[in-house]
Amino acid sequence: MGPVKSRLLIILMIPAIAAPAFSSGPRERAQENVVNPAPETEASGGLTGGFRKAEKDNPHVIESVRFLKAEMDARGIRVQEVRSSEIQVVSGYKVHLVAEYRKNGTSDVLDALIYLPPRGEPQLLSLTYGAE
């Protein structure tokens, strides 16, 4: 009787595992590629997908600020103070920074989006001057 139960259990489990591969709805298609969702982290606020407020002492924020300062120094712009920072967990991290800067004696605010890949160098995805 034991082997018969095992076979029956296997037969019932196979359609449940294979079902998403034959789905046609957008929700099912989006979920069929989800193997291991991003871990819940302090940066993501326990949720995946959106930007979450991040403290200035967060290691990803620190790395992004260092990268942004180097990029702006090369353009003759001095980043002074970070006003706000947010992080989005993706394959790596997207860090959104709003910071004060000085150029030619004038102060203003810039808005930067930086991508920190799992491997490789950070990338500046967008930069807006005078964003308040």
PDB file of C-alpha atoms in Angstrom:
ATOM      1  CA  MET A   1       0.000   0.000   0.000  1.00  0.00           C
ATOM      2  CA  GLY A   2       2.964   2.338   0.636  1.00  0.00           C
ATOM      3  CA  PRO A   3       4.287   2.320  -2.977  1.00  0.00           C
ATOM      4  CA  VAL A   4       0.835   3.029  -4.414  1.00  0.00           C
ATOM      5  CA  LYS A   5       0.475   6.197  -2.285  1.00  0.00           C
ATOM      6  CA  SER A   6       3.888   7.404  -3.451  1.00  0.00           C
ATOM      7  CA  ARG A   7       2.981   6.988  -7.111  1.00  0.00           C
ATOM      8  CA  LEU A   8      -0.322   8.739  -6.628  1.00  0.00           C
ATOM      9  CA  LEU A   9       1.378  11.663  -4.883  1.00  0.00           C
ATOM     10  CA  ILE A  10       3.902  12.077  -7.701  1.00  0.00           C
ATOM     11  CA  ILE A  11       1.173  12.046 -10.333  1.00  0.00           C
ATOM     12  CA  LEU A  12      -0.757  14.763  -8.496  1.00  0.00           C
ATOM     13  CA  MET A  13       2.313  16.977  -8.067  1.00  0.00           C
ATOM     14  CA  ILE A  14       3.490  16.991 -11.705  1.00  0.00           C
ATOM     15  CA  PRO A  15       0.579  19.053 -13.139  1.00  0.00           C
ATOM     16  CA  ALA A  16       0.980  21.677 -10.385  1.00  0.00           C
ATOM     17  CA  ILE A  17       4.682  22.124 -11.197  1.00  0.00           C
ATOM     18  CA  ALA A  18       4.203  22.155 -14.982  1.00  0.00           C
ATOM     19  CA  ALA A  19       1.142  24.452 -15.056  1.00  0.00           C
ATOM     20  CA  PRO A  20       2.973  27.829 -15.187  1.00  0.00           C
ATOM     21  CA  ALA A  21       4.984  26.741 -18.246  1.00  0.00           C
ATOM     22  CA  PHE A  22       1.716  26.503 -20.229  1.00  0.00           C
ATOM     23  CA  SER A  23       0.144  29.703 -18.912  1.00  0.00           C
ATOM     24  CA  SER A  24      -0.825  32.488 -21.249  1.00  0.00           C
ATOM     25  CA  GLY A  25      -1.924  35.268 -18.901  1.00  0.00           C
ATOM     26  CA  PRO A  26       0.455  38.147 -18.130  1.00  0.00           C
ATOM     27  CA  ARG A  27       0.432  37.442 -14.408  1.00  0.00           C
ATOM     28  CA  GLU A  28       1.342  33.794 -14.893  1.00  0.00           C
ATOM     29  CA  ARG A  29       4.069  34.647 -17.425  1.00  0.00           C
ATOM     30  CA  ALA A  30       5.645  37.132 -15.049  1.00  0.00           C
ATOM     31  CA  GLN A  31       5.722  34.581 -12.275  1.00  0.00           C
ATOM     32  CA  GLU A  32       7.055  31.645 -14.273  1.00  0.00           C
ATOM     33  CA  ASN A  33      10.541  33.174 -14.423  1.00  0.00           C
ATOM     34  CA  VAL A  34      10.628  33.963 -10.714  1.00  0.00           C
ATOM     35  CA  VAL A  35      12.930  31.344  -9.280  1.00  0.00           C
ATOM     36  CA  ASN A  36      14.335  33.086  -6.257  1.00  0.00           C
ATOM     37  CA  PRO A  37      12.977  36.571  -5.507  1.00  0.00           C
ATOM     38  CA  ALA A  38      15.308  39.229  -4.119  1.00  0.00           C
ATOM     39  CA  PRO A  39      15.901  38.796  -0.418  1.00  0.00           C
ATOM     40  CA  GLU A  40      14.076  41.065   1.962  1.00  0.00           C
ATOM     41  CA  THR A  41      16.670  43.566   3.078  1.00  0.00           C
ATOM     42  CA  GLU A  42      16.822  46.704   5.149  1.00  0.00           C
ATOM     43  CA  ALA A  43      17.342  48.677   1.949  1.00  0.00           C
ATOM     44  CA  SER A  44      14.151  47.353   0.359  1.00  0.00           C
ATOM     45  CA  GLY A  45      12.067  47.806   3.503  1.00  0.00           C
ATOM     46  CA  GLY A  46      11.117  44.142   3.277  1.00  0.00           C
ATOM     47  CA  LEU A  47       9.455  44.632  -0.124  1.00  0.00           C
ATOM     48  CA  THR A  48      10.813  44.122  -3.599  1.00  0.00           C
ATOM     49  CA  GLY A  49      10.280  46.476  -6.512  1.00  0.00           C
ATOM     50  CA  GLY A  50      10.101  50.049  -5.264  1.00  0.00           C
ATOM     51  CA  PHE A  51      12.498  52.634  -3.943  1.00  0.00           C
ATOM     52  CA  ARG A  52      12.813  52.833  -0.164  1.00  0.00           C
ATOM     53  CA  LYS A  53      14.361  55.564   1.948  1.00  0.00           C
ATOM     54  CA  ALA A  54      17.960  54.762   2.900  1.00  0.00           C
ATOM     55  CA  GLU A  55      20.136  56.320   5.558  1.00  0.00           C
ATOM     56  CA  LYS A  56      23.329  58.127   4.560  1.00  0.00           C
ATOM     57  CA  ASP A  57      25.433  55.532   6.404  1.00  0.00           C
ATOM     58  CA  ASN A  58      24.070  52.669   4.257  1.00  0.00           C
ATOM     59  CA  PRO A  59      27.056  51.060   2.445  1.00  0.00           C
ATOM     60  CA  HIS A  60      25.321  51.324  -0.969  1.00  0.00           C
ATOM     61  CA  VAL A  61      24.600  55.010  -0.409  1.00  0.00           C
ATOM     62  CA  ILE A  62      28.205  55.606   0.681  1.00  0.00           C
ATOM     63  CA  GLU A  63      29.517  53.867  -2.452  1.00  0.00           C
ATOM     64  CA  SER A  64      27.108  55.813  -4.662  1.00  0.00           C
ATOM     65  CA  VAL A  65      28.034  59.167  -3.099  1.00  0.00           C
ATOM     66  CA  ARG A  66      31.735  58.409  -3.564  1.00  0.00           C
ATOM     67  CA  PHE A  67      31.091  57.522  -7.217  1.00  0.00           C
ATOM     68  CA  LEU A  68      28.925  60.616  -7.796  1.00  0.00           C
ATOM     69  CA  LYS A  69      31.550  62.925  -6.255  1.00  0.00           C
ATOM     70  CA  ALA A  70      34.243  61.491  -8.528  1.00  0.00           C
ATOM     71  CA  GLU A  71      32.015  61.877 -11.607  1.00  0.00           C
ATOM     72  CA  MET A  72      31.081  65.458 -10.730  1.00  0.00           C
ATOM     73  CA  ASP A  73      34.663  66.455  -9.839  1.00  0.00           C
ATOM     74  CA  ALA A  74      35.630  65.458 -13.385  1.00  0.00           C
ATOM     75  CA  ARG A  75      33.011  67.976 -14.623  1.00  0.00           C
ATOM     76  CA  GLY A  76      34.201  70.755 -12.331  1.00  0.00           C
ATOM     77  CA  ILE A  77      31.227  70.352  -9.992  1.00  0.00           C
ATOM     78  CA  ARG A  78      31.593  69.896  -6.244  1.00  0.00           C
ATOM     79  CA  VAL A  79      28.933  67.770  -4.529  1.00  0.00           C
ATOM     80  CA  GLN A  80      28.474  69.193  -1.050  1.00  0.00           C
ATOM     81  CA  GLU A  81      25.697  67.511   0.899  1.00  0.00           C
ATOM     82  CA  VAL A  82      23.297  64.667   0.192  1.00  0.00           C
ATOM     83  CA  ARG A  83      19.769  65.755   1.055  1.00  0.00           C
ATOM     84  CA  SER A  84      18.038  62.419   0.520  1.00  0.00           C
ATOM     85  CA  SER A  85      18.796  58.881  -0.593  1.00  0.00           C
ATOM     86  CA  GLU A  86      16.666  55.957  -1.689  1.00  0.00           C
ATOM     87  CA  ILE A  87      17.523  52.432  -2.796  1.00  0.00           C
ATOM     88  CA  GLN A  88      15.773  50.010  -5.121  1.00  0.00           C
ATOM     89  CA  VAL A  89      16.837  46.372  -5.076  1.00  0.00           C
ATOM     90  CA  VAL A  90      17.253  45.079  -8.633  1.00  0.00           C
ATOM     91  CA  SER A  91      19.965  42.867 -10.040  1.00  0.00           C
ATOM     92  CA  GLY A  92      22.297  44.941  -7.924  1.00  0.00           C
ATOM     93  CA  TYR A  93      21.029  48.261  -6.581  1.00  0.00           C
ATOM     94  CA  LYS A  94      19.697  51.512  -7.977  1.00  0.00           C
ATOM     95  CA  VAL A  95      20.462  54.434  -5.702  1.00  0.00           C
ATOM     96  CA  HIS A  96      18.587  57.712  -6.076  1.00  0.00           C
ATOM     97  CA  LEU A  97      20.398  60.704  -4.588  1.00  0.00           C
ATOM     98  CA  VAL A  98      19.341  64.334  -4.214  1.00  0.00           C
ATOM     99  CA  ALA A  99      22.353  66.476  -3.341  1.00  0.00           C
ATOM    100  CA  GLU A 100      23.512  70.072  -3.169  1.00  0.00           C
ATOM    101  CA  TYR A 101      26.344  71.084  -5.478  1.00  0.00           C
ATOM    102  CA  ARG A 102      28.491  74.105  -6.276  1.00  0.00           C
ATOM    103  CA  LYS A 103      29.787  75.180  -9.653  1.00  0.00           C
ATOM    104  CA  ASN A 104      31.501  78.506 -10.348  1.00  0.00           C
ATOM    105  CA  GLY A 105      30.421  79.845  -6.949  1.00  0.00           C
ATOM    106  CA  THR A 106      26.752  79.014  -7.486  1.00  0.00           C
ATOM    107  CA  SER A 107      24.855  76.429  -5.390  1.00  0.00           C
ATOM    108  CA  ASP A 108      21.960  74.324  -6.607  1.00  0.00           C
ATOM    109  CA  VAL A 109      20.503  70.840  -6.278  1.00  0.00           C
ATOM    110  CA  LEU A 110      21.069  67.818  -8.474  1.00  0.00           C
ATOM    111  CA  ASP A 111      19.161  64.571  -8.805  1.00  0.00           C
ATOM    112  CA  ALA A 112      21.167  61.449  -9.688  1.00  0.00           C
ATOM    113  CA  LEU A 113      20.281  57.811 -10.334  1.00  0.00           C
ATOM    114  CA  ILE A 114      23.210  55.415  -9.947  1.00  0.00           C
ATOM    115  CA  TYR A 115      23.279  51.700 -10.690  1.00  0.00           C
ATOM    116  CA  LEU A 116      25.513  49.455  -8.584  1.00  0.00           C
ATOM    117  CA  PRO A 117      25.778  46.147 -10.473  1.00  0.00           C
ATOM    118  CA  PRO A 118      26.543  42.868  -8.699  1.00  0.00           C
ATOM    119  CA  ARG A 119      29.921  42.921 -10.495  1.00  0.00           C
ATOM    120  CA  GLY A 120      31.710  45.753 -12.197  1.00  0.00           C
ATOM    121  CA  GLU A 121      31.761  49.502 -11.885  1.00  0.00           C
ATOM    122  CA  PRO A 122      28.884  51.782 -10.856  1.00  0.00           C
ATOM    123  CA  GLN A 123      27.034  53.562 -13.667  1.00  0.00           C
ATOM    124  CA  LEU A 124      25.381  56.988 -13.730  1.00  0.00           C
ATOM    125  CA  LEU A 125      21.936  56.330 -15.228  1.00  0.00           C
ATOM    126  CA  SER A 126      20.547  59.855 -15.037  1.00  0.00           C
ATOM    127  CA  LEU A 127      21.548  63.282 -13.794  1.00  0.00           C
ATOM    128  CA  THR A 128      19.367  66.373 -13.531  1.00  0.00           C
ATOM    129  CA  TYR A 129      20.708  69.755 -12.466  1.00  0.00           C
ATOM    130  CA  GLY A 130      18.500  72.257 -10.667  1.00  0.00           C
ATOM    131  CA  ALA A 131      16.086  69.547  -9.509  1.00  0.00           C
ATOM    132  CA  GLU A 132      14.267  70.636  -6.397  1.00  0.00           C
TER     133      GLU A 132
END
